[in-house]
Short mmCIF file of C-alpha atoms in Angstrom, two decimals:
data_model
loop_
_atom_site.label_atom_id
_atom_site.label_comp_id
_atom_site.label_asym_id
_atom_site.label_seq_id
_atom_site.Cartn_x
_atom_site.Cartn_y
_atom_site.Cartn_z
CA UNK A 1 -89.41 31.87 77.27
CA UNK A 2 -89.15 28.37 75.70
CA UNK A 3 -92.77 26.87 74.85
CA UNK A 4 -93.45 23.16 73.89
CA UNK A 5 -96.44 22.34 72.14
CA UNK A 6 -98.08 18.92 71.93
CA UNK A 7 -100.80 18.20 69.61
CA UNK A 8 -101.75 15.07 67.33
CA UNK A 9 -102.25 17.76 64.41
CA UNK A 10 -100.98 20.64 63.07
CA UNK A 11 -101.78 22.42 59.70
CA UNK A 12 -99.97 22.87 57.37
CA UNK A 13 -98.80 19.19 57.72
CA UNK A 14 -101.67 17.45 58.85
CA UNK A 15 -105.41 18.38 59.73
CA UNK A 16 -108.50 17.01 60.49
CA UNK A 17 -110.22 19.66 62.51
CA UNK A 18 -110.02 22.74 64.44
CA UNK A 19 -106.77 21.59 66.36
CA UNK A 20 -104.80 21.40 63.84
CA UNK A 21 -105.59 25.07 62.84
CA UNK A 22 -104.95 26.10 66.50
CA UNK A 23 -101.87 23.94 66.65
CA UNK A 24 -100.94 25.97 63.36
CA UNK A 25 -102.03 29.49 64.33
CA UNK A 26 -101.30 29.87 68.07
CA UNK A 27 -97.74 28.71 68.07
CA UNK A 28 -96.94 30.97 65.20
CA UNK A 29 -98.21 33.84 66.86
CA UNK A 30 -96.51 33.06 69.97
CA UNK A 31 -93.31 32.74 67.95
CA UNK A 32 -93.72 36.46 66.71
CA UNK A 33 -93.31 37.97 70.57
CA UNK A 34 -89.81 39.11 71.11
CA UNK A 35 -87.84 36.24 73.47
CA UNK A 36 -90.59 33.62 72.96
CA UNK A 37 -88.95 30.32 71.43
CA UNK A 38 -91.82 27.60 70.21
CA UNK A 39 -91.27 24.13 69.13
CA UNK A 40 -94.29 21.81 67.79
CA UNK A 41 -94.28 18.24 68.42
CA UNK A 42 -96.52 16.02 66.17
CA UNK A 43 -96.53 12.60 64.77
CA UNK A 44 -94.74 11.52 61.71
CA UNK A 45 -97.95 10.36 59.84
CA UNK A 46 -97.76 8.44 56.48
CA UNK A 47 -99.74 11.88 54.77
CA UNK A 48 -96.82 13.67 55.86
CA UNK A 49 -93.65 11.09 55.17
CA UNK A 50 -95.18 10.44 51.87
CA UNK A 51 -95.66 13.88 50.44
CA UNK A 52 -93.11 15.18 48.48
CA UNK A 53 -93.62 18.91 49.00
CA UNK A 54 -92.81 18.37 52.94
CA UNK A 55 -88.76 18.96 53.61
CA UNK A 56 -87.83 17.80 57.02
CA UNK A 57 -84.19 16.66 58.16
CA UNK A 58 -83.66 13.71 60.10
CA UNK A 59 -82.38 14.70 63.95
CA UNK A 60 -81.76 11.28 65.67
CA UNK A 61 -83.51 8.08 66.53
CA UNK A 62 -83.64 6.04 69.87
CA UNK A 63 -85.89 3.80 71.78
CA UNK A 64 -88.76 4.53 74.15
CA UNK A 65 -90.09 1.83 76.85
CA UNK A 66 -93.87 1.48 76.42
CA UNK A 67 -94.62 -0.89 79.53
CA UNK A 68 -92.71 -4.27 78.70
CA UNK A 69 -91.51 -3.30 75.26
CA UNK A 70 -89.16 -0.68 73.67
CA UNK A 71 -90.19 1.26 70.68
CA UNK A 72 -87.93 2.97 68.26
CA UNK A 73 -88.43 6.84 68.14
CA UNK A 74 -87.10 8.79 65.07
CA UNK A 75 -87.00 12.63 65.28
CA UNK A 76 -87.33 14.83 62.21
CA UNK A 77 -87.26 18.43 62.32
CA UNK A 78 -88.68 21.27 59.84
CA UNK A 79 -88.00 25.24 60.52
CA UNK A 80 -90.09 28.49 59.91
CA UNK A 81 -88.38 31.19 58.13
CA UNK A 82 -88.08 33.09 60.95
CA UNK A 83 -85.98 30.36 62.64
CA UNK A 84 -88.47 30.94 65.92
CA UNK A 85 -90.85 27.95 65.03
CA UNK A 86 -89.33 24.53 64.94
CA UNK A 87 -91.46 21.48 64.27
CA UNK A 88 -90.29 17.90 65.50
CA UNK A 89 -92.15 14.91 63.70
CA UNK A 90 -92.45 11.70 66.07
CA UNK A 91 -91.71 8.75 63.67
CA UNK A 92 -92.61 4.95 64.49
CA UNK A 93 -93.95 3.76 61.26
CA UNK A 94 -95.64 0.36 63.42
CA UNK A 95 -97.96 3.25 64.85
CA UNK A 96 -98.29 6.27 62.56
CA UNK A 97 -97.46 4.99 58.87
CA UNK A 98 -101.49 4.42 58.44
CA UNK A 99 -104.07 5.93 56.90
CA UNK A 100 -106.21 8.19 58.51
CA UNK A 101 -105.20 10.03 61.74
CA UNK A 102 -107.65 8.40 64.28
CA UNK A 103 -109.84 5.76 64.74
CA UNK A 104 -107.32 2.65 65.09
CA UNK A 105 -108.12 -0.23 67.51
CA UNK A 106 -104.99 0.83 69.34
CA UNK A 107 -105.36 4.56 69.45
CA UNK A 108 -104.99 4.59 73.19
CA UNK A 109 -101.59 2.73 72.80
CA UNK A 110 -100.55 5.12 69.97
CA UNK A 111 -100.79 8.49 71.75
CA UNK A 112 -99.58 6.79 75.03
CA UNK A 113 -95.89 6.16 72.85
CA UNK A 114 -96.15 9.64 71.52
CA UNK A 115 -96.30 11.22 74.97
CA UNK A 116 -93.50 9.09 76.45
CA UNK A 117 -91.50 9.89 73.05
CA UNK A 118 -91.90 13.61 73.38
CA UNK A 119 -90.59 13.39 76.99
CA UNK A 120 -87.90 11.01 76.07
CA UNK A 121 -86.88 13.48 72.88
CA UNK A 122 -86.61 16.40 75.06
CA UNK A 123 -83.79 14.83 77.10
CA UNK A 124 -82.14 13.38 74.02
CA UNK A 125 -82.07 16.49 72.40
CA UNK A 126 -80.88 18.44 75.25
CA UNK A 127 -84.20 20.95 75.17
CA UNK A 128 -85.71 21.90 78.52
CA UNK A 129 -89.06 24.14 77.83
CA UNK A 130 -90.21 26.47 80.31
CA UNK A 131 -93.99 25.68 79.26
CA UNK A 132 -95.35 22.06 78.05
CA UNK A 133 -98.65 23.10 75.96
CA UNK A 134 -100.60 19.80 75.80
CA UNK A 135 -103.97 19.37 73.89
CA UNK A 136 -106.57 17.32 74.14
CA UNK A 137 -106.81 13.17 75.39
CA UNK A 138 -103.97 12.73 72.71
CA UNK A 139 -101.01 14.26 75.00
CA UNK A 140 -103.18 14.40 77.97
CA UNK A 141 -100.87 11.93 79.73
CA UNK A 142 -97.93 13.80 79.47
CA UNK A 143 -98.33 15.57 82.69
CA UNK A 144 -98.34 12.49 85.03
CA UNK A 145 -95.62 10.93 82.56
CA UNK A 146 -93.53 13.70 83.45
CA UNK A 147 -94.44 13.09 87.33
CA UNK A 148 -93.97 9.35 87.25
CA UNK A 149 -90.68 8.95 84.76
CA UNK A 150 -88.76 12.32 85.18
CA UNK A 151 -89.28 13.78 88.13
CA UNK A 152 -85.87 16.08 88.86
CA UNK A 153 -85.14 16.14 85.22
CA UNK A 154 -88.24 18.72 83.94
CA UNK A 155 -89.34 19.64 87.31
CA UNK A 156 -88.83 23.49 86.44
CA UNK A 157 -91.36 23.20 83.35
CA UNK A 158 -94.69 24.38 83.98
CA UNK A 159 -97.77 22.47 82.20
CA UNK A 160 -100.78 23.80 80.48
CA UNK A 161 -103.45 21.52 79.18
CA UNK A 162 -106.22 22.98 76.74
CA UNK A 163 -109.57 21.06 76.27
CA UNK A 164 -110.28 21.26 72.67
CA UNK A 165 -113.55 19.32 73.15
CA UNK A 166 -114.18 17.35 76.09
CA UNK A 167 -116.33 14.53 74.61
CA UNK A 168 -112.91 12.65 73.57
CA UNK A 169 -111.10 11.67 76.80
CA UNK A 170 -108.80 8.52 76.04
CA UNK A 171 -111.08 6.20 77.58
CA UNK A 172 -109.33 2.68 78.17
CA UNK A 173 -109.87 -0.64 80.87
CA UNK A 174 -108.18 -0.62 83.72
CA UNK A 175 -105.60 -3.15 82.83
CA UNK A 176 -103.82 -0.57 80.17
CA UNK A 177 -102.32 0.99 82.79
CA UNK A 178 -99.70 -1.92 83.85
CA UNK A 179 -99.99 -3.44 79.70
CA UNK A 180 -99.35 0.24 77.96
CA UNK A 181 -98.28 2.91 80.50
CA UNK A 182 -96.22 1.31 82.50
CA UNK A 183 -95.75 3.03 85.49
CA UNK A 184 -96.10 2.78 89.14
CA UNK A 185 -99.41 1.88 90.70
CA UNK A 186 -99.13 5.03 92.74
CA UNK A 187 -100.38 7.18 90.14
CA UNK A 188 -103.37 4.68 89.80
CA UNK A 189 -105.63 7.13 91.39
CA UNK A 190 -104.35 9.98 88.95
CA UNK A 191 -105.55 7.83 85.98
CA UNK A 192 -108.90 6.24 87.11
CA UNK A 193 -112.33 7.74 86.55
CA UNK A 194 -115.39 6.22 86.77
CA UNK A 195 -113.88 2.72 87.20
CA UNK A 196 -111.58 2.87 83.84
CA UNK A 197 -108.23 4.64 82.80
CA UNK A 198 -109.45 8.37 81.64
CA UNK A 199 -106.36 10.29 79.61
CA UNK A 200 -107.83 13.69 80.19
CA UNK A 201 -108.70 13.39 83.96
CA UNK A 202 -105.03 12.43 84.48
CA UNK A 203 -104.19 15.80 82.78
CA UNK A 204 -106.98 17.77 84.79
CA UNK A 205 -105.59 16.73 88.11
CA UNK A 206 -101.66 16.75 87.11
CA UNK A 207 -101.52 20.06 84.82
CA UNK A 208 -100.77 23.30 86.38
CA UNK A 209 -103.30 25.47 84.14
CA UNK A 210 -106.20 24.07 82.35
CA UNK A 211 -107.95 26.12 79.41
CA UNK A 212 -110.65 25.66 77.16
CA UNK A 213 -111.17 27.59 73.82
CA UNK A 214 -113.94 29.91 75.08
CA UNK A 215 -115.17 31.32 78.31
CA UNK A 216 -118.45 30.21 77.92
CA UNK A 217 -117.34 26.62 77.36
CA UNK A 218 -115.23 26.64 80.57
CA UNK A 219 -118.26 27.37 82.50
CA UNK A 220 -120.25 24.57 80.70
CA UNK A 221 -117.89 21.95 80.98
CA UNK A 222 -118.58 22.37 84.68
CA UNK A 223 -121.98 21.17 84.17
CA UNK A 224 -122.98 17.56 83.31
CA UNK A 225 -125.01 18.69 80.05
CA UNK A 226 -121.59 19.28 78.46
CA UNK A 227 -118.91 17.49 80.62
CA UNK A 228 -119.69 13.86 79.51
CA UNK A 229 -118.83 12.74 82.74
CA UNK A 230 -116.27 15.02 83.99
CA UNK A 231 -118.10 17.53 85.55
CA UNK A 232 -117.27 16.63 89.24
CA UNK A 233 -113.56 16.49 88.78
CA UNK A 234 -113.72 20.16 86.52
CA UNK A 235 -115.37 21.49 89.50
CA UNK A 236 -112.98 20.32 91.80
CA UNK A 237 -109.93 21.74 89.88
CA UNK A 238 -112.07 24.76 88.80
CA UNK A 239 -109.66 26.95 90.65
CA UNK A 240 -107.26 26.17 87.36
CA UNK A 241 -109.70 26.35 84.81
CA UNK A 242 -109.94 29.32 82.65
CA UNK A 243 -111.55 29.95 78.77
CA UNK A 244 -109.52 31.60 76.20
CA UNK A 245 -111.25 32.50 72.48
CA UNK A 246 -109.60 30.89 69.46
CA UNK A 247 -108.78 33.18 67.07
CA UNK A 248 -108.02 32.44 62.93
CA UNK A 249 -104.92 33.00 60.94
CA UNK A 250 -106.34 36.34 59.21
CA UNK A 251 -103.93 36.27 56.74
CA UNK A 252 -104.96 32.77 55.66
CA UNK A 253 -108.76 33.66 55.39
CA UNK A 254 -108.52 36.81 53.94
CA UNK A 255 -111.03 37.58 50.93
CA UNK A 256 -108.71 40.57 49.94
CA UNK A 257 -105.69 37.82 49.05
CA UNK A 258 -107.24 34.35 48.67
CA UNK A 259 -106.39 32.74 45.74
CA UNK A 260 -108.91 29.74 45.90
CA UNK A 261 -111.98 32.28 45.77
CA UNK A 262 -113.46 33.69 42.70
CA UNK A 263 -112.55 37.31 43.04
CA UNK A 264 -110.79 38.93 45.83
CA UNK A 265 -113.00 41.85 47.89
CA UNK A 266 -112.60 44.50 50.28
CA UNK A 267 -115.23 45.94 52.95
CA UNK A 268 -114.66 49.06 50.82
CA UNK A 269 -116.16 47.26 47.85
CA UNK A 270 -118.69 44.53 47.88
CA UNK A 271 -118.70 43.84 44.14
CA UNK A 272 -116.41 40.99 44.14
CA UNK A 273 -118.56 39.26 46.77
CA UNK A 274 -121.45 39.33 44.37
CA UNK A 275 -119.57 37.81 41.74
CA UNK A 276 -118.55 35.05 44.12
CA UNK A 277 -122.17 34.11 44.97
CA UNK A 278 -122.75 34.55 41.05
CA UNK A 279 -119.95 31.67 40.08
CA UNK A 280 -120.79 29.44 43.26
CA UNK A 281 -124.19 29.19 42.27
CA UNK A 282 -123.59 28.51 38.60
CA UNK A 283 -120.65 26.15 39.55
CA UNK A 284 -123.16 24.13 41.77
CA UNK A 285 -125.94 23.92 39.14
CA UNK A 286 -128.47 26.55 41.37
CA UNK A 287 -130.32 29.26 39.75
CA UNK A 288 -127.73 32.50 39.25
CA UNK A 289 -129.97 34.88 41.20
CA UNK A 290 -128.27 37.84 43.61
CA UNK A 291 -132.38 38.43 45.64
CA UNK A 292 -132.32 34.76 46.75
CA UNK A 293 -130.27 34.61 49.94
CA UNK A 294 -127.69 31.96 49.85
CA UNK A 295 -127.38 29.55 53.17
CA UNK A 296 -124.43 27.74 54.07
CA UNK A 297 -123.32 24.90 56.35
CA UNK A 298 -119.92 23.95 56.50
CA UNK A 299 -119.45 21.16 58.95
CA UNK A 300 -118.63 17.45 60.25
CA UNK A 301 -122.15 15.90 60.14
CA UNK A 302 -122.59 14.35 62.97
CA UNK A 303 -125.57 14.82 65.60
CA UNK A 304 -123.70 17.54 68.25
CA UNK A 305 -123.65 20.00 65.16
CA UNK A 306 -126.82 20.56 65.40
CA UNK A 307 -127.93 18.43 62.07
CA UNK A 308 -131.25 16.86 63.97
CA UNK A 309 -132.52 20.35 64.44
CA UNK A 310 -132.07 20.64 60.30
CA UNK A 311 -133.27 17.34 59.51
CA UNK A 312 -136.56 17.79 61.66
CA UNK A 313 -137.50 21.37 59.85
CA UNK A 314 -135.70 20.47 56.17
CA UNK A 315 -139.20 20.45 54.27
CA UNK A 316 -140.16 23.80 56.10
CA UNK A 317 -136.84 25.39 55.15
CA UNK A 318 -137.02 24.49 51.64
CA UNK A 319 -140.39 25.85 51.44
CA UNK A 320 -138.42 29.00 52.26
CA UNK A 321 -137.33 31.52 49.32
CA UNK A 322 -133.55 30.81 49.56
CA UNK A 323 -130.69 28.48 48.60
CA UNK A 324 -129.10 26.23 50.42
CA UNK A 325 -125.29 24.59 50.29
CA UNK A 326 -123.84 22.40 52.46
CA UNK A 327 -120.53 20.83 52.66
CA UNK A 328 -118.95 18.08 54.66
CA UNK A 329 -118.47 14.24 55.38
CA UNK A 330 -119.90 12.19 58.59
CA UNK A 331 -122.73 10.19 59.64
CA UNK A 332 -124.32 8.17 56.65
CA UNK A 333 -127.97 8.98 58.06
CA UNK A 334 -126.88 12.96 57.80
CA UNK A 335 -125.44 12.41 54.12
CA UNK A 336 -128.07 10.43 52.95
CA UNK A 337 -130.53 13.04 54.25
CA UNK A 338 -128.89 15.76 52.43
CA UNK A 339 -128.46 13.98 49.29
CA UNK A 340 -131.79 13.07 49.11
CA UNK A 341 -133.11 16.58 49.57
CA UNK A 342 -130.57 18.47 47.17
CA UNK A 343 -132.14 15.39 44.48
CA UNK A 344 -135.59 16.06 45.34
CA UNK A 345 -135.13 20.23 45.57
CA UNK A 346 -131.92 20.46 42.84
CA UNK A 347 -133.41 23.93 41.99
CA UNK A 348 -132.62 25.10 45.86
CA UNK A 349 -129.99 23.03 47.10
CA UNK A 350 -126.73 21.44 46.92
CA UNK A 351 -125.15 18.83 48.92
CA UNK A 352 -121.43 18.12 49.04
CA UNK A 353 -120.43 14.96 50.86
CA UNK A 354 -116.61 16.04 50.74
CA UNK A 355 -113.89 17.69 52.74
CA UNK A 356 -112.40 20.18 50.30
CA UNK A 357 -110.76 22.97 51.78
CA UNK A 358 -110.78 25.42 48.55
CA UNK A 359 -114.38 24.63 47.68
CA UNK A 360 -115.25 25.47 51.39
CA UNK A 361 -113.57 29.03 51.07
CA UNK A 362 -115.87 29.69 47.67
CA UNK A 363 -118.64 28.87 49.68
CA UNK A 364 -117.62 31.07 53.03
CA UNK A 365 -117.00 33.74 50.10
CA UNK A 366 -119.99 33.38 47.98
CA UNK A 367 -122.75 32.73 50.52
CA UNK A 368 -124.80 35.29 52.03
CA UNK A 369 -125.35 33.04 55.30
CA UNK A 370 -124.03 30.92 57.81
CA UNK A 371 -126.01 28.21 59.66
CA UNK A 372 -124.24 26.59 62.82
CA UNK A 373 -126.88 25.52 65.17
CA UNK A 374 -124.56 23.32 67.28
CA UNK A 375 -126.34 21.47 70.40
CA UNK A 376 -122.13 21.97 72.04
CA UNK A 377 -119.62 24.10 70.36
CA UNK A 378 -116.37 24.62 72.25
CA UNK A 379 -115.13 27.64 70.21
CA UNK A 380 -115.79 27.05 66.50
CA UNK A 381 -113.85 28.64 63.55
CA UNK A 382 -116.22 28.18 61.10
CA UNK A 383 -118.43 30.95 62.29
CA UNK A 384 -115.16 33.54 62.67
CA UNK A 385 -113.87 32.47 59.18
CA UNK A 386 -117.55 32.88 57.76
CA UNK A 387 -117.34 36.58 59.29
CA UNK A 388 -114.24 37.20 57.88
CA UNK A 389 -115.72 36.70 54.46
CA UNK A 390 -118.52 38.66 55.09
CA UNK A 391 -121.01 35.95 55.48
CA UNK A 392 -123.64 36.66 58.20
CA UNK A 393 -124.08 33.64 61.01
CA UNK A 394 -126.99 32.38 62.54
CA UNK A 395 -125.85 30.45 65.43
CA UNK A 396 -127.16 28.56 68.65
CA UNK A 397 -126.18 30.44 71.76
CA UNK A 398 -123.51 28.05 73.47
CA UNK A 399 -119.95 28.08 73.88
CA UNK A 400 -117.45 30.17 71.65
CA UNK A 401 -120.60 30.78 69.51
CA UNK A 402 -122.02 32.61 72.22
CA UNK A 403 -118.90 34.61 72.76
CA UNK A 404 -117.94 35.17 69.31
CA UNK A 405 -121.64 36.07 67.81
CA UNK A 406 -123.58 38.66 69.78
CA UNK A 407 -126.95 38.93 68.69
CA UNK A 408 -127.55 41.53 66.03
CA UNK A 409 -129.71 44.32 66.78
CA UNK A 410 -131.09 45.39 63.24
CA UNK A 411 -131.49 49.10 64.21
CA UNK A 412 -128.52 50.13 65.40
CA UNK A 413 -126.33 47.22 63.92
CA UNK A 414 -124.71 46.40 67.13
CA UNK A 415 -123.68 42.64 67.42
CA UNK A 416 -122.66 40.23 64.69
CA UNK A 417 -125.33 37.54 63.96
CA UNK A 418 -128.71 36.09 64.41
CA UNK A 419 -129.22 33.97 67.47
CA UNK A 420 -131.66 31.15 69.34
CA UNK A 421 -131.09 30.00 72.70
CA UNK A 422 -133.12 26.89 72.93
CA UNK A 423 -131.84 23.45 71.28
CA UNK A 424 -135.31 23.37 69.35
CA UNK A 425 -135.58 23.12 65.52
CA UNK A 426 -138.17 25.85 65.14
CA UNK A 427 -136.32 28.43 67.38
CA UNK A 428 -133.59 27.62 64.81
CA UNK A 429 -135.98 28.47 61.65
CA UNK A 430 -136.88 31.35 63.45
CA UNK A 431 -133.42 33.01 63.37
CA UNK A 432 -133.45 31.73 59.77
CA UNK A 433 -136.33 33.71 58.99
CA UNK A 434 -135.09 36.79 60.70
CA UNK A 435 -132.03 36.66 59.12
CA UNK A 436 -133.79 36.60 55.47
CA UNK A 437 -136.37 39.46 56.48
CA UNK A 438 -132.68 41.42 57.39
CA UNK A 439 -131.56 40.62 54.10
CA UNK A 440 -133.90 42.47 52.35
CA UNK A 441 -132.97 45.38 53.61
CA UNK A 442 -129.83 46.01 51.33
CA UNK A 443 -128.65 49.27 52.69
CA UNK A 444 -128.34 47.88 56.30
CA UNK A 445 -127.28 44.16 55.33
CA UNK A 446 -124.37 45.61 53.43
CA UNK A 447 -123.59 48.08 56.02
CA UNK A 448 -123.23 44.92 58.31
CA UNK A 449 -121.46 42.60 55.93
CA UNK A 450 -118.98 45.78 55.75
CA UNK A 451 -118.42 45.70 59.53
CA UNK A 452 -118.21 41.52 59.69
CA UNK A 453 -115.02 41.89 57.66
CA UNK A 454 -113.42 44.54 59.34
CA UNK A 455 -114.04 42.57 62.90
CA UNK A 456 -110.81 41.51 64.52
CA UNK A 457 -111.03 38.06 64.81
CA UNK A 458 -106.95 37.39 64.86
CA UNK A 459 -104.96 35.39 67.61
CA UNK A 460 -103.23 38.95 68.69
CA UNK A 461 -105.82 39.11 71.95
CA UNK A 462 -105.70 34.99 72.62
CA UNK A 463 -102.09 35.11 72.42
CA UNK A 464 -101.59 37.86 74.91
CA UNK A 465 -103.78 35.94 77.22
CA UNK A 466 -101.63 32.88 76.84
CA UNK A 467 -98.48 34.48 77.64
CA UNK A 468 -100.25 35.77 80.77
CA UNK A 469 -101.11 32.49 81.93
CA UNK A 470 -97.55 31.16 80.88
CA UNK A 471 -95.92 33.94 83.03
CA UNK A 472 -98.54 33.41 85.89
CA UNK A 473 -97.71 29.91 86.41
CA UNK A 474 -93.87 29.95 85.99
#
């Protein structure tokens, strides 16, 4: 089986969020399966091109029409050690030699070009996959472009479209179809939704299968509160919608081998986790005290991550006997709020307005509890990483958080974390208080921490689900 994985980012080359992790880990696990060959297409961004540690080879160049203009396409390649996983980089300096991946005025045109370039590259490389797996709005035009421009060439290929976050849909003005996409007016109905061009809507209609990154999120996005306007079209296409929970790279996130943390540890010996906590407290300028629970948040600082709940009860939170560590960047109002509280409560709180993976791993390893009160969370990887390091999650019952963190029974130790259902600041604070109370029973706490480290959050089960879907639609 040949699988083409199309994404706007993929670690280890480039990553801004969870999509980058998934686009690294899922293809890598798929490539381990017998008779499965995977290639990944991503843009050749400035950050990749200027990195001297990344070795690529030039393959070929050609041009592709973007409506009324022809644009250059360069193809570069990198191959994994196993030879079963190939990365192809789409090179066009006008579109991709820029600082930052997203947020440019012409993102719609940039990723229309990217989708067109992938389809033409397949023909130029004489590569005809069985499955084309598209991800989020940046590659959502591929299904309709395949039908409009490459009919008869890739007809055997089946297309899977994965929604990682439905909030970002690729909405463009109606003129965009003629000015940039440049396909026949016959397809306007496929592309139009709520009086604008909507990339994601076109993929929902045109793809053979739609997946999301957790079972609960697949149910949630059929309702207006979560769907950001797409609930009707998703309900019409519900027969091809399915949720598969993401995994994490358990080799990369492994407290027994992680070289970025202060000391390695395993579930059979938690002394290393205690040392990580002490060293983290020392590094962040917090009192070194093993008896005070250390609560962590590692997040983009935006409202749908539940930060308005944290803001509402911050004063009460700081009255608790705890320490609080925050890492992330985002909206200035939340950055300022955390910085102010860290200044006022310097003995209890550390605010780190940065994107620093090495520091994040130190916090995952050194913290006791991980707070994730999201308003919506398609899957969430942070809670999985936290559990991998034996850090107890405190989450709201939504999306992938509900699928991966069943409520903990403190008597039987069944479940994984502390949860709250309503989007309410004091419900969240109550979950924090219950976790702090449980922390006082060190025997049960340590036993539960060991259970979390042993929990299998790898991609192995999810990969089998994707293979089932691929085979079904083929």
